[in-house]
Short mmCIF file of C-alpha atoms in Angstrom, two decimals:
data_model
loop_
_atom_site.label_atom_id
_atom_site.label_comp_id
_atom_site.label_asym_id
_atom_site.label_seq_id
_atom_site.Cartn_x
_atom_site.Cartn_y
_atom_site.Cartn_z
CA MET Y 11 -17.48 25.91 -10.34
CA ARG Y 12 -21.10 25.04 -9.70
CA ASN Y 13 -20.88 21.82 -11.73
CA LYS Y 14 -17.78 20.83 -9.83
CA TYR Y 15 -19.57 21.15 -6.49
CA LEU Y 16 -22.38 19.01 -7.89
CA LEU Y 17 -19.76 16.35 -8.69
CA ALA Y 18 -18.44 16.64 -5.13
CA LEU Y 19 -21.96 16.11 -3.80
CA LEU Y 20 -22.45 13.16 -6.14
CA SER Y 21 -19.39 11.54 -4.55
CA ALA Y 22 -20.87 12.17 -1.13
CA PHE Y 23 -24.15 10.53 -2.19
CA LEU Y 24 -22.41 7.44 -3.60
CA LEU Y 25 -20.28 7.03 -0.49
CA TRP Y 26 -23.28 7.43 1.81
CA PHE Y 27 -25.42 5.02 -0.21
CA ALA Y 28 -22.60 2.45 -0.08
CA TRP Y 29 -22.16 2.80 3.69
CA PRO Y 30 -23.57 0.43 6.30
CA PRO Y 31 -26.20 -0.42 7.27
CA ILE Y 32 -27.60 -0.17 3.72
CA PRO Y 33 -27.30 -3.78 2.44
CA TYR Y 34 -25.58 -4.94 -0.76
CA THR Y 35 -24.45 -1.46 -1.87
CA SER Y 36 -20.84 -1.63 -0.64
CA PRO Y 37 -19.38 -2.06 -4.19
CA LEU Y 38 -20.39 1.55 -4.87
CA LEU Y 39 -17.39 2.48 -2.75
CA PHE Y 40 -15.30 1.47 -5.76
CA ILE Y 41 -16.57 4.50 -7.70
CA GLY Y 42 -17.52 6.77 -4.83
CA PHE Y 43 -14.55 9.10 -5.26
CA VAL Y 44 -14.56 9.18 -9.07
CA PRO Y 45 -16.85 12.25 -9.41
CA LEU Y 46 -14.73 14.15 -6.89
CA LEU Y 47 -11.50 13.18 -8.70
CA ILE Y 48 -13.03 14.41 -11.96
CA ALA Y 49 -13.94 17.75 -10.37
CA ILE Y 50 -10.44 18.11 -8.92
CA GLU Y 51 -8.86 17.26 -12.29
CA GLN Y 52 -10.97 19.93 -13.95
CA VAL Y 53 -9.67 22.45 -11.43
CA ILE Y 54 -6.06 21.32 -11.92
CA ARG Y 55 -6.31 21.66 -15.72
CA GLY Y 56 -8.57 24.71 -15.73
CA ASP Y 57 -7.86 28.41 -15.75
CA PHE Y 58 -8.53 29.13 -12.08
CA ALA Y 59 -6.90 31.22 -9.40
CA GLN Y 60 -6.12 29.65 -6.02
CA LYS Y 61 -6.46 26.10 -7.30
CA GLY Y 62 -5.24 24.56 -4.05
CA ARG Y 63 -7.99 26.33 -2.12
CA LYS Y 64 -10.63 25.10 -4.57
CA VAL Y 65 -9.37 21.50 -4.33
CA PHE Y 66 -9.56 21.74 -0.55
CA LEU Y 67 -13.11 23.13 -0.58
CA LEU Y 68 -14.40 20.54 -3.06
CA SER Y 69 -13.09 17.63 -0.99
CA PHE Y 70 -14.28 19.25 2.24
CA VAL Y 71 -17.82 19.53 0.84
CA THR Y 72 -17.74 15.82 -0.05
CA GLY Y 73 -16.48 14.90 3.40
CA VAL Y 74 -19.02 16.98 5.31
CA ALA Y 75 -21.99 15.76 3.26
CA TRP Y 76 -20.88 12.11 3.41
CA ASN Y 77 -20.11 12.17 7.15
CA THR Y 78 -23.27 14.05 8.09
CA ALA Y 79 -25.51 11.70 6.12
CA SER Y 80 -23.82 8.60 7.56
CA ILE Y 81 -23.45 9.56 11.23
CA TYR Y 82 -26.28 12.07 11.73
CA TRP Y 83 -27.30 10.01 14.77
CA VAL Y 84 -24.36 11.39 16.79
CA TYR Y 85 -26.23 14.69 17.00
CA ASN Y 86 -29.24 12.89 18.50
CA ALA Y 87 -27.25 11.91 21.58
CA MET Y 88 -25.61 15.32 21.89
CA ASN Y 89 -28.91 17.14 21.53
CA ALA Y 90 -30.39 15.07 24.35
CA PHE Y 91 -27.76 16.29 26.82
CA LEU Y 92 -26.88 19.78 25.65
CA PRO Y 93 -28.57 23.03 24.66
CA ALA Y 94 -28.88 23.44 20.90
CA GLY Y 95 -25.94 25.83 20.61
CA ALA Y 96 -23.62 23.72 22.74
CA SER Y 97 -24.50 20.47 20.97
CA LEU Y 98 -23.86 22.12 17.62
CA MET Y 99 -20.38 23.12 18.78
CA VAL Y 100 -19.51 19.64 20.07
CA ALA Y 101 -20.88 18.13 16.82
CA LEU Y 102 -18.02 19.79 14.97
CA ILE Y 103 -15.74 16.95 16.17
CA PRO Y 104 -17.38 14.06 14.23
CA PHE Y 105 -19.01 16.08 11.44
CA CYS Y 106 -16.29 18.56 10.50
CA LEU Y 107 -12.96 17.43 11.91
CA GLY Y 108 -12.86 14.21 9.87
CA PRO Y 109 -13.78 16.02 6.63
CA LEU Y 110 -11.13 18.64 7.38
CA LEU Y 111 -8.46 15.93 7.58
CA MET Y 112 -9.85 14.32 4.39
CA ALA Y 113 -9.58 17.66 2.60
CA LEU Y 114 -5.98 18.06 3.74
CA ALA Y 115 -5.19 14.68 2.12
CA PHE Y 116 -6.55 15.95 -1.22
CA ARG Y 117 -4.71 19.25 -0.78
CA GLY Y 118 -1.49 17.28 -0.39
CA TYR Y 119 -2.36 15.34 -3.54
CA TYR Y 120 -2.77 18.60 -5.46
CA ALA Y 121 0.59 19.86 -4.20
CA LEU Y 122 2.25 16.65 -5.43
CA ARG Y 123 0.55 16.92 -8.82
CA LYS Y 124 2.25 20.26 -9.38
CA LYS Y 125 5.70 18.74 -8.90
CA ARG Y 126 5.57 15.02 -9.59
CA ASP Y 127 4.30 12.34 -11.94
CA ILE Y 128 0.60 11.50 -11.61
CA TRP Y 129 1.31 7.99 -10.30
CA ILE Y 130 3.53 9.35 -7.53
CA SER Y 131 0.73 11.78 -6.74
CA PHE Y 132 -1.80 8.96 -6.46
CA ILE Y 133 0.50 7.01 -4.13
CA GLY Y 134 0.72 10.21 -2.11
CA LEU Y 135 -3.07 10.55 -2.06
CA ILE Y 136 -3.55 7.01 -0.71
CA SER Y 137 -0.78 7.56 1.82
CA PHE Y 138 -2.14 10.92 3.00
CA TRP Y 139 -5.62 9.40 3.32
CA ILE Y 140 -4.36 6.50 5.44
CA ALA Y 141 -2.38 8.98 7.53
CA TYR Y 142 -5.68 10.80 8.19
CA GLU Y 143 -7.42 7.54 9.16
CA TYR Y 144 -4.55 6.50 11.40
CA LEU Y 145 -4.41 9.89 13.12
CA HIS Y 146 -8.17 9.78 13.64
CA GLN Y 147 -7.84 6.51 15.57
CA THR Y 148 -4.87 7.49 17.73
CA TRP Y 149 -5.22 11.08 18.96
CA ASP Y 150 -7.44 12.51 21.70
CA LEU Y 151 -10.17 13.43 19.19
CA SER Y 152 -10.30 9.91 17.82
CA PHE Y 153 -13.33 8.85 15.80
CA PRO Y 154 -12.37 6.01 13.41
CA TRP Y 155 -16.01 5.26 12.63
CA MET Y 156 -15.62 6.40 9.03
CA THR Y 157 -12.46 4.46 8.17
CA LEU Y 158 -13.06 3.43 4.55
CA GLY Y 159 -12.44 -0.27 5.16
CA ASN Y 160 -15.43 -0.32 7.54
CA GLY Y 161 -17.66 0.17 4.51
CA PHE Y 162 -17.65 -3.56 3.72
CA ALA Y 163 -19.16 -4.52 7.09
CA SER Y 164 -22.55 -5.13 5.46
CA LEU Y 165 -21.02 -7.31 2.71
CA HIS Y 166 -18.43 -9.18 4.75
CA GLN Y 167 -18.23 -12.10 2.33
CA LEU Y 168 -16.00 -9.93 0.10
CA VAL Y 169 -13.40 -9.12 2.77
CA GLN Y 170 -12.53 -12.41 4.43
CA TRP Y 171 -8.90 -11.43 3.77
CA TYR Y 172 -9.18 -8.86 6.57
CA GLU Y 173 -7.70 -11.69 8.65
CA TYR Y 174 -4.44 -10.62 6.95
CA THR Y 175 -4.77 -6.86 6.49
CA GLY Y 176 -7.54 -5.53 8.71
CA VAL Y 177 -9.70 -2.62 7.55
CA TYR Y 178 -6.74 -0.68 6.14
CA GLY Y 179 -6.51 -3.31 3.44
CA GLY Y 180 -10.05 -2.37 2.50
CA THR Y 181 -9.11 1.31 2.38
CA VAL Y 182 -6.26 0.60 -0.05
CA TRP Y 183 -8.51 -1.66 -2.17
CA ILE Y 184 -11.18 1.02 -2.49
CA TRP Y 185 -8.68 3.71 -3.44
CA LEU Y 186 -6.88 1.60 -6.07
CA VAL Y 187 -10.14 0.83 -7.85
CA ASN Y 188 -11.33 4.46 -7.67
CA ILE Y 189 -8.08 5.75 -9.14
CA LEU Y 190 -8.10 3.26 -12.01
CA ALA Y 191 -11.78 3.94 -12.74
CA PHE Y 192 -11.08 7.68 -12.79
CA LEU Y 193 -8.12 7.31 -15.18
CA ILE Y 194 -10.13 5.17 -17.59
CA PHE Y 195 -13.05 7.62 -17.57
CA TRP Y 196 -10.84 10.69 -17.91
CA GLN Y 197 -8.82 9.34 -20.81
CA TYR Y 198 -11.99 8.28 -22.59
CA LYS Y 199 -13.52 11.70 -22.07
CA MET Y 200 -10.41 13.60 -23.17
CA ARG Y 201 -9.72 11.16 -26.04
CA VAL Y 202 -6.15 10.60 -24.91
CA SER Y 203 -4.33 7.37 -24.19
CA ALA Y 204 -1.30 8.22 -22.11
CA TYR Y 205 -1.94 4.95 -20.33
CA PRO Y 206 -3.71 2.38 -22.57
CA PRO Y 207 -7.33 2.20 -21.33
CA SER Y 208 -7.60 -1.47 -22.22
CA ARG Y 209 -4.61 -2.31 -20.06
CA LEU Y 210 -5.96 -0.17 -17.22
CA ALA Y 211 -9.34 -1.90 -17.55
CA ILE Y 212 -7.72 -5.33 -17.27
CA ILE Y 213 -5.80 -4.21 -14.18
CA LEU Y 214 -8.99 -2.74 -12.67
CA VAL Y 215 -10.97 -5.93 -13.22
CA ALA Y 216 -8.14 -7.99 -11.72
CA ILE Y 217 -7.88 -5.75 -8.66
CA VAL Y 218 -11.62 -6.08 -8.06
CA LEU Y 219 -12.13 -9.74 -8.86
CA ILE Y 220 -9.02 -11.40 -7.44
CA PRO Y 221 -9.44 -10.21 -3.81
CA ALA Y 222 -13.22 -10.69 -4.02
CA GLY Y 223 -12.86 -14.17 -5.54
CA LEU Y 224 -10.28 -15.29 -3.00
CA SER Y 225 -12.50 -13.95 -0.24
CA LEU Y 226 -15.56 -15.84 -1.46
CA TRP Y 227 -13.48 -19.00 -1.71
CA ARG Y 228 -12.14 -18.50 1.81
CA TYR Y 229 -15.67 -17.84 3.06
CA ALA Y 230 -16.97 -21.07 1.50
CA GLN Y 231 -14.02 -23.18 2.69
CA TYR Y 232 -13.59 -21.83 6.21
CA GLU Y 233 -14.45 -24.32 8.93
CA GLU Y 234 -14.38 -23.68 12.65
CA HIS Y 235 -12.51 -26.00 14.96
CA ILE Y 236 -15.07 -27.56 17.30
CA ASN Y 237 -14.45 -26.26 20.82
CA PRO Y 238 -17.89 -25.48 22.22
CA SER Y 239 -18.92 -23.14 25.00
CA GLU Y 240 -22.47 -22.22 26.00
CA ILE Y 241 -23.04 -18.45 26.26
CA VAL Y 242 -26.04 -16.29 27.20
CA VAL Y 243 -26.39 -12.61 26.27
CA VAL Y 244 -28.95 -10.41 28.00
CA GLN Y 245 -30.68 -7.28 26.71
CA PRO Y 246 -32.55 -5.69 29.67
CA ASN Y 247 -33.91 -2.76 27.63
CA ILE Y 248 -33.58 -0.08 30.28
CA ASP Y 249 -34.03 3.48 29.01
CA PRO Y 250 -30.56 5.06 29.47
CA TYR Y 251 -32.01 8.56 29.78
CA HIS Y 252 -34.09 7.60 32.85
CA LYS Y 253 -31.91 4.87 34.33
CA PHE Y 254 -32.22 5.97 37.94
CA GLY Y 255 -35.50 7.84 37.64
CA SER Y 256 -38.10 5.19 36.89
CA ILE Y 257 -36.28 2.08 38.07
CA THR Y 258 -33.98 1.25 40.99
CA PRO Y 259 -30.64 -0.59 40.70
CA ASN Y 260 -32.23 -3.54 42.50
CA GLN Y 261 -35.07 -3.67 39.96
CA GLN Y 262 -32.51 -3.51 37.13
CA LEU Y 263 -30.72 -6.49 38.63
CA ASP Y 264 -34.05 -8.35 38.90
CA ILE Y 265 -34.53 -7.94 35.13
CA LEU Y 266 -30.99 -9.13 34.34
CA LEU Y 267 -31.28 -12.22 36.55
CA ASP Y 268 -34.79 -13.16 35.38
CA LEU Y 269 -33.85 -12.87 31.69
CA SER Y 270 -30.69 -14.90 32.29
CA ARG Y 271 -32.65 -17.72 33.92
CA GLN Y 272 -35.13 -17.91 31.04
CA VAL Y 273 -32.59 -19.26 28.54
CA ALA Y 274 -29.78 -20.59 30.77
CA LYS Y 275 -28.69 -24.21 30.58
CA PRO Y 276 -26.88 -26.24 33.25
CA ASN Y 277 -23.67 -25.98 31.19
CA THR Y 278 -23.87 -22.23 30.50
CA GLU Y 279 -20.39 -20.81 31.07
CA PHE Y 280 -20.83 -17.07 30.51
CA PHE Y 281 -23.72 -14.71 31.12
CA VAL Y 282 -22.90 -11.47 29.30
CA TRP Y 283 -24.67 -8.31 30.47
CA PRO Y 284 -24.45 -4.88 28.80
CA GLU Y 285 -22.44 -1.75 29.52
CA THR Y 286 -23.07 -0.26 33.01
CA ALA Y 287 -25.60 -3.03 33.77
CA ILE Y 288 -24.35 -3.11 37.36
CA SER Y 289 -24.53 0.38 38.77
CA SER Y 290 -25.81 2.73 41.42
CA PRO Y 291 -26.43 6.48 41.41
CA ASN Y 292 -22.96 7.05 42.95
CA GLY Y 293 -21.12 4.17 41.30
CA ILE Y 294 -19.67 0.97 42.79
CA ASN Y 295 -16.53 0.96 44.92
CA GLU Y 296 -14.35 -1.79 43.40
CA GLU Y 297 -12.54 -2.51 46.67
CA ASP Y 298 -15.81 -3.10 48.53
CA PHE Y 299 -17.84 -4.67 45.71
CA ARG Y 300 -18.13 -8.01 47.53
CA GLU Y 301 -20.04 -6.22 50.28
CA TYR Y 302 -22.69 -4.89 47.90
CA PRO Y 303 -26.07 -6.71 47.82
CA ALA Y 304 -25.79 -6.88 44.01
CA TYR Y 305 -22.64 -9.00 44.26
CA GLN Y 306 -24.23 -11.31 46.79
CA ARG Y 307 -27.28 -11.87 44.59
CA ILE Y 308 -25.15 -12.60 41.50
CA PHE Y 309 -22.96 -14.98 43.51
CA GLU Y 310 -26.05 -16.89 44.68
CA PHE Y 311 -27.44 -16.94 41.13
CA LEU Y 312 -24.26 -18.63 39.85
CA ASN Y 313 -24.64 -21.50 42.32
CA ALA Y 314 -27.05 -23.14 39.84
CA TYR Y 315 -24.41 -23.22 37.08
CA ARG Y 316 -21.34 -25.30 37.72
CA ASN Y 317 -18.99 -23.35 35.44
CA GLY Y 318 -20.99 -20.14 35.29
CA ASN Y 319 -19.51 -16.64 35.10
CA VAL Y 320 -21.15 -13.23 34.80
CA LEU Y 321 -19.32 -10.80 32.53
CA SER Y 322 -20.98 -7.43 32.93
CA GLY Y 323 -20.49 -3.75 32.39
CA ILE Y 324 -20.24 -1.77 35.63
CA GLU Y 325 -19.98 1.85 36.72
CA SER Y 326 -17.20 1.77 39.28
CA TYR Y 327 -14.68 3.90 41.12
CA ARG Y 328 -11.51 3.59 43.15
CA ILE Y 329 -10.36 5.70 46.06
CA TYR Y 330 -6.69 6.67 46.53
CA PRO Y 331 -4.79 8.41 49.33
CA ASP Y 332 -3.09 10.60 46.73
CA GLN Y 333 -3.52 11.50 43.06
CA GLN Y 334 -2.32 8.27 41.47
CA SER Y 335 -3.72 9.06 38.03
CA ILE Y 336 -4.25 12.23 36.02
CA THR Y 337 -8.02 11.64 35.98
CA ALA Y 338 -8.34 11.16 39.76
CA ARG Y 339 -10.00 14.13 41.42
CA LYS Y 340 -9.83 15.34 44.97
CA TYR Y 341 -12.86 14.02 46.83
CA ASP Y 342 -12.02 15.02 50.38
CA GLU Y 343 -8.97 15.92 52.41
CA GLY Y 344 -6.36 13.31 51.56
CA VAL Y 345 -8.84 11.37 49.42
CA TYR Y 346 -8.87 11.12 45.61
CA ILE Y 347 -11.44 9.30 43.49
CA ASP Y 348 -11.25 7.86 39.98
CA HIS Y 349 -14.43 6.85 38.10
CA PHE Y 350 -14.50 4.13 35.44
CA ASN Y 351 -16.70 2.81 32.69
CA ALA Y 352 -15.67 -0.75 33.40
CA ALA Y 353 -16.36 -4.46 33.01
CA VAL Y 354 -16.25 -7.07 35.75
CA LEU Y 355 -16.05 -10.87 35.80
CA ILE Y 356 -17.83 -12.59 38.69
CA ASP Y 357 -17.43 -16.33 39.21
CA GLN Y 358 -18.11 -18.81 42.00
CA SER Y 359 -14.86 -18.04 43.80
CA SER Y 360 -13.99 -14.88 45.70
CA LYS Y 361 -11.88 -13.67 42.78
CA LEU Y 362 -12.94 -10.51 40.95
CA GLU Y 363 -11.53 -9.22 37.67
CA PHE Y 364 -12.02 -5.62 36.52
CA TYR Y 365 -11.25 -4.00 33.18
CA HIS Y 366 -11.37 -0.22 32.75
CA LYS Y 367 -12.46 1.06 29.34
CA SER Y 368 -9.47 2.46 27.46
CA LYS Y 369 -10.91 4.00 24.28
CA LEU Y 370 -12.98 6.78 25.81
CA VAL Y 371 -15.47 8.87 23.85
CA PRO Y 372 -14.11 12.41 23.37
CA GLY Y 373 -16.28 14.86 25.25
CA ALA Y 374 -18.56 12.30 26.85
CA GLU Y 375 -15.95 10.29 28.76
CA GLN Y 376 -12.73 12.23 28.48
CA LEU Y 377 -11.61 15.81 27.98
CA PRO Y 378 -9.51 15.87 24.80
CA PHE Y 379 -6.01 17.31 25.15
CA GLY Y 380 -6.36 17.70 28.90
CA GLU Y 381 -5.41 21.12 30.17
CA MET Y 382 -5.44 22.70 26.72
CA LEU Y 383 -9.25 22.48 26.65
CA ALA Y 384 -9.83 22.85 30.37
CA PHE Y 385 -12.21 25.76 29.73
CA MET Y 386 -14.65 23.28 28.11
CA LYS Y 387 -14.97 21.01 31.18
CA PRO Y 388 -18.40 22.36 32.19
CA LEU Y 389 -19.70 21.76 28.66
CA PHE Y 390 -18.44 18.18 28.47
CA ALA Y 391 -19.77 17.45 31.97
CA HIS Y 392 -23.31 18.05 30.70
CA PHE Y 393 -22.76 15.41 28.02
CA GLY Y 394 -22.87 12.70 30.66
CA GLY Y 395 -19.21 12.32 31.58
CA THR Y 396 -17.38 13.69 34.59
CA THR Y 397 -15.62 17.02 34.44
CA GLY Y 398 -12.23 15.38 34.84
CA GLY Y 399 -13.07 12.47 32.55
CA TYR Y 400 -13.20 8.77 33.28
CA GLY Y 401 -10.13 6.86 34.27
CA SER Y 402 -8.80 4.19 31.92
CA GLN Y 403 -6.12 1.55 31.52
CA ALA Y 404 -3.49 1.63 28.82
CA GLU Y 405 -3.67 -1.97 27.62
CA PRO Y 406 -6.53 -4.47 27.33
CA SER Y 407 -6.83 -7.31 29.81
CA VAL Y 408 -8.41 -10.72 29.34
CA PHE Y 409 -10.98 -12.20 31.71
CA TYR Y 410 -10.35 -15.86 32.55
CA SER Y 411 -13.03 -18.15 33.88
CA GLN Y 412 -12.29 -20.84 36.47
CA SER Y 413 -12.24 -23.38 33.65
CA GLY Y 414 -9.57 -21.35 31.83
CA ILE Y 415 -11.65 -19.75 29.04
CA GLY Y 416 -10.33 -16.34 28.00
CA ALA Y 417 -12.86 -13.61 27.13
CA ALA Y 418 -12.15 -10.17 25.65
CA PRO Y 419 -14.26 -7.59 27.56
CA VAL Y 420 -14.69 -4.94 24.85
CA ILE Y 421 -16.73 -1.95 26.00
CA CYS Y 422 -18.90 -0.14 23.43
CA TYR Y 423 -16.84 2.33 21.38
CA GLU Y 424 -13.71 0.15 21.68
CA SER Y 425 -15.13 -2.37 19.22
CA ILE Y 426 -14.32 -0.14 16.23
CA TRP Y 427 -10.55 -0.33 16.93
CA GLY Y 428 -9.33 -3.42 15.09
CA ASN Y 429 -5.77 -3.16 16.41
CA TYR Y 430 -6.94 -2.74 20.03
CA VAL Y 431 -9.31 -5.71 19.90
CA ALA Y 432 -6.50 -7.78 18.36
CA LYS Y 433 -4.42 -7.15 21.49
CA TYR Y 434 -7.04 -8.98 23.57
CA ILE Y 435 -6.75 -11.96 21.26
CA GLU Y 436 -2.97 -11.85 21.33
CA ASN Y 437 -3.18 -11.90 25.13
CA GLY Y 438 -5.23 -15.10 25.12
CA ALA Y 439 -8.90 -14.24 24.50
CA GLN Y 440 -10.80 -17.08 22.84
CA PHE Y 441 -13.93 -15.08 22.08
CA ILE Y 442 -14.91 -11.40 22.00
CA ALA Y 443 -17.57 -10.12 24.40
CA ILE Y 444 -18.85 -6.66 23.42
CA VAL Y 445 -20.86 -4.96 26.16
CA THR Y 446 -22.50 -1.77 24.99
CA ASN Y 447 -25.36 0.67 25.39
CA ASP Y 448 -26.51 2.02 22.02
CA GLY Y 449 -29.75 3.38 23.44
CA TRP Y 450 -28.32 6.91 23.47
CA TRP Y 451 -28.73 7.05 19.69
CA SER Y 452 -32.38 5.93 19.62
CA ASP Y 453 -33.65 3.90 16.67
CA THR Y 454 -31.14 5.25 14.14
CA SER Y 455 -28.57 3.69 11.85
CA GLY Y 456 -25.92 4.19 14.55
CA LYS Y 457 -26.91 1.03 16.41
CA ASP Y 458 -26.95 -0.94 13.13
CA GLN Y 459 -23.52 0.33 12.05
CA HIS Y 460 -22.06 -0.52 15.44
CA PHE Y 461 -23.45 -4.05 15.22
CA GLN Y 462 -22.21 -4.50 11.62
CA TYR Y 463 -18.68 -3.36 12.47
CA ALA Y 464 -18.44 -6.23 14.97
CA ARG Y 465 -18.44 -8.60 11.99
CA LEU Y 466 -15.08 -7.19 10.93
CA ARG Y 467 -13.57 -7.91 14.35
CA ALA Y 468 -14.75 -11.53 14.02
CA ILE Y 469 -13.05 -11.89 10.62
CA GLU Y 470 -9.82 -10.12 11.60
CA ASN Y 471 -9.27 -12.42 14.56
CA ARG Y 472 -11.40 -15.46 13.62
CA ARG Y 473 -13.23 -15.27 16.93
CA TRP Y 474 -16.90 -15.45 17.79
CA VAL Y 475 -18.36 -12.12 18.84
CA VAL Y 476 -20.87 -12.22 21.69
CA ARG Y 477 -22.68 -8.88 21.87
CA SER Y 478 -24.85 -7.65 24.73
CA ALA Y 479 -26.48 -4.25 24.10
CA ASN Y 480 -28.78 -2.64 26.65
CA THR Y 481 -31.54 -1.78 24.17
CA GLY Y 482 -30.24 -3.70 21.16
CA ILE Y 483 -28.89 -4.96 18.90
CA SER Y 484 -27.58 -7.99 20.84
CA GLY Y 485 -26.50 -11.21 19.21
CA PHE Y 486 -23.89 -13.73 18.13
CA ILE Y 487 -21.49 -13.48 15.17
CA ASN Y 488 -19.40 -16.47 14.12
CA GLN Y 489 -15.77 -16.59 12.96
CA ARG Y 490 -16.73 -15.89 9.33
CA GLY Y 491 -18.63 -12.74 10.31
CA ASP Y 492 -22.08 -14.29 9.85
CA VAL Y 493 -24.85 -13.15 12.19
CA VAL Y 494 -26.05 -16.39 13.80
CA GLN Y 495 -28.59 -14.80 16.17
CA LYS Y 496 -29.66 -11.25 16.93
CA SER Y 497 -32.32 -9.51 18.96
CA ASP Y 498 -34.84 -6.87 17.98
CA TRP Y 499 -34.45 -3.24 18.97
CA TRP Y 500 -35.97 -1.89 22.18
CA VAL Y 501 -37.33 -5.12 23.64
CA PRO Y 502 -36.14 -7.15 26.65
CA ALA Y 503 -34.39 -10.26 25.36
CA ALA Y 504 -32.06 -13.08 26.26
CA LEU Y 505 -30.30 -15.29 23.72
CA SER Y 506 -28.44 -18.55 24.24
CA GLN Y 507 -25.88 -19.92 21.81
CA GLU Y 508 -23.18 -22.57 21.67
CA ILE Y 509 -20.09 -20.91 20.21
CA ASN Y 510 -16.71 -22.31 19.23
CA LEU Y 511 -13.66 -21.05 21.08
CA ASN Y 512 -10.48 -20.46 19.07
CA GLU Y 513 -6.84 -20.22 20.14
CA GLU Y 514 -5.15 -19.73 16.77
CA LEU Y 515 -3.81 -16.29 15.89
CA THR Y 516 -4.41 -14.75 12.46
CA ILE Y 517 -1.81 -12.75 10.55
CA TYR Y 518 -3.71 -9.59 11.44
CA THR Y 519 -3.78 -10.48 15.13
CA ARG Y 520 -0.01 -10.91 15.07
CA PHE Y 521 0.94 -7.84 13.02
CA LYS Y 522 -2.16 -5.63 13.40
CA ASP Y 523 -2.06 -2.40 11.36
CA LEU Y 524 1.23 -3.13 9.59
CA ILE Y 525 -0.22 -2.05 6.23
CA ALA Y 526 -1.00 1.37 7.73
CA TYR Y 527 2.61 1.75 8.86
CA VAL Y 528 3.80 1.01 5.31
CA PHE Y 529 1.64 3.79 3.92
CA LEU Y 530 2.59 6.15 6.72
CA PHE Y 531 6.17 5.67 5.53
CA THR Y 532 5.25 6.33 1.88
CA GLY Y 533 3.26 9.33 3.07
CA LEU Y 534 6.39 10.65 4.78
CA LEU Y 535 8.35 10.19 1.55
CA SER Y 536 5.57 11.93 -0.40
CA GLY Y 537 5.71 14.84 2.03
CA ILE Y 538 9.47 15.09 1.57
CA LEU Y 539 9.00 15.16 -2.21
CA LEU Y 540 6.91 18.31 -1.82
CA PHE Y 541 10.06 20.14 -0.76
CA VAL Y 542 12.58 18.49 -3.10
CA PRO Y 543 13.10 20.37 -6.38
CA ARG Y 544 12.17 18.31 -9.41
CA THR Y 545 15.11 17.52 -11.71
CA ARG Y 546 14.76 17.33 -15.47
#
């Protein structure tokens, strides 16, 4: 079995080396699973006891090694907040839970192989894998960072067709090529030709080249409709670990306003500031925000810009006379309070628009599965969230300027949900504004991956992405997914860019993760086949 575990680790290495932010290596995803499939086939055909258990362990080893190498930076943030033992326990969510679900997909594949034709088993494998990815973006322990289709973020020219399928189309593409490559290799090695290798090779080449070729053609031919808007993004570079220790909220606002003025033009329409840029040690009361000095200063700042708006992250709260939400906590007798990681739009009228982050980080911003894990509240509180979790809103809302421009206020972690971002666009957003704070992860690949994934949101919806990150990377991404401007890491910066607004809806924006639903259905059928006796 030792050689088989080496093959499993080889798969992990190939998948990691192909993963963003490493440039130009994404095509290795096409063969990343081949060594693991070979190891599993050797188990299936070998003289072993407990074959299902061995298949599970092999795929689990691949998943753990691949995930750990790709998202090691998650532990950096956890370790900064928690004691070593506690951070190790919380790290099980991103490092082990995903690989566990991956291994279950392969275990289901093995169960199908015992009862059904190999092609039905491969359809089952793809379906079970997509079921894992879909579950991992919808339940309380969501972490869709490692969805396979995200792997092409650093070579976006090859996946312009994500405007039709989203990242799940990339997942299916990767799996089809891996399966065909495995079959060709295995038949050559075993000197059998149950399925003519030459025919399989032709199919493999077609499956690789046709989508890639069409994508490159679409990339070369795509032209943006000219509908300009002048935007400024600000990167204040405030250390998130000492936000209220070495600098006051008023000094933070000084930095944001000064940087904005440096690059602003008379026709600037949006100033985009990062996650929690507007804050105080106790948060901002949304009902009384107009009374805060920060609001008054921003309002006066906008007087110099005729159509100017400030779109900023904000730490806010609301007070209720009773418990109006499950996250609201009793603050005093007859008083309940709900905290939010939010965004706000401030213009030159008295109107204020707030959006409350919906996709909350498990552990840091919400307690997964509510009362079931209530005993872990003290642990999660140390991670930087509140013991009851942040409040949220169920659906995204679009910020509209006085001139009628619709902006999608996407907060940090939310930008890796293609279907959720598409809802903003469907609701009228003409560009995507990502406000984030990636400083928790330090100078690791986490910040680069997060920036690269934004390219996929641009392609899926054909919208410019305007990204303001507290410590970097901030920048502008056009409708093809090209990085037009970006800042350096850990430096104060302000960037100005004329973008093109877009009102057209792509196929993906309209139908979102339809391809995932198709494979969830085939996965259900595959699961049923596990319990249906095979007829001769």
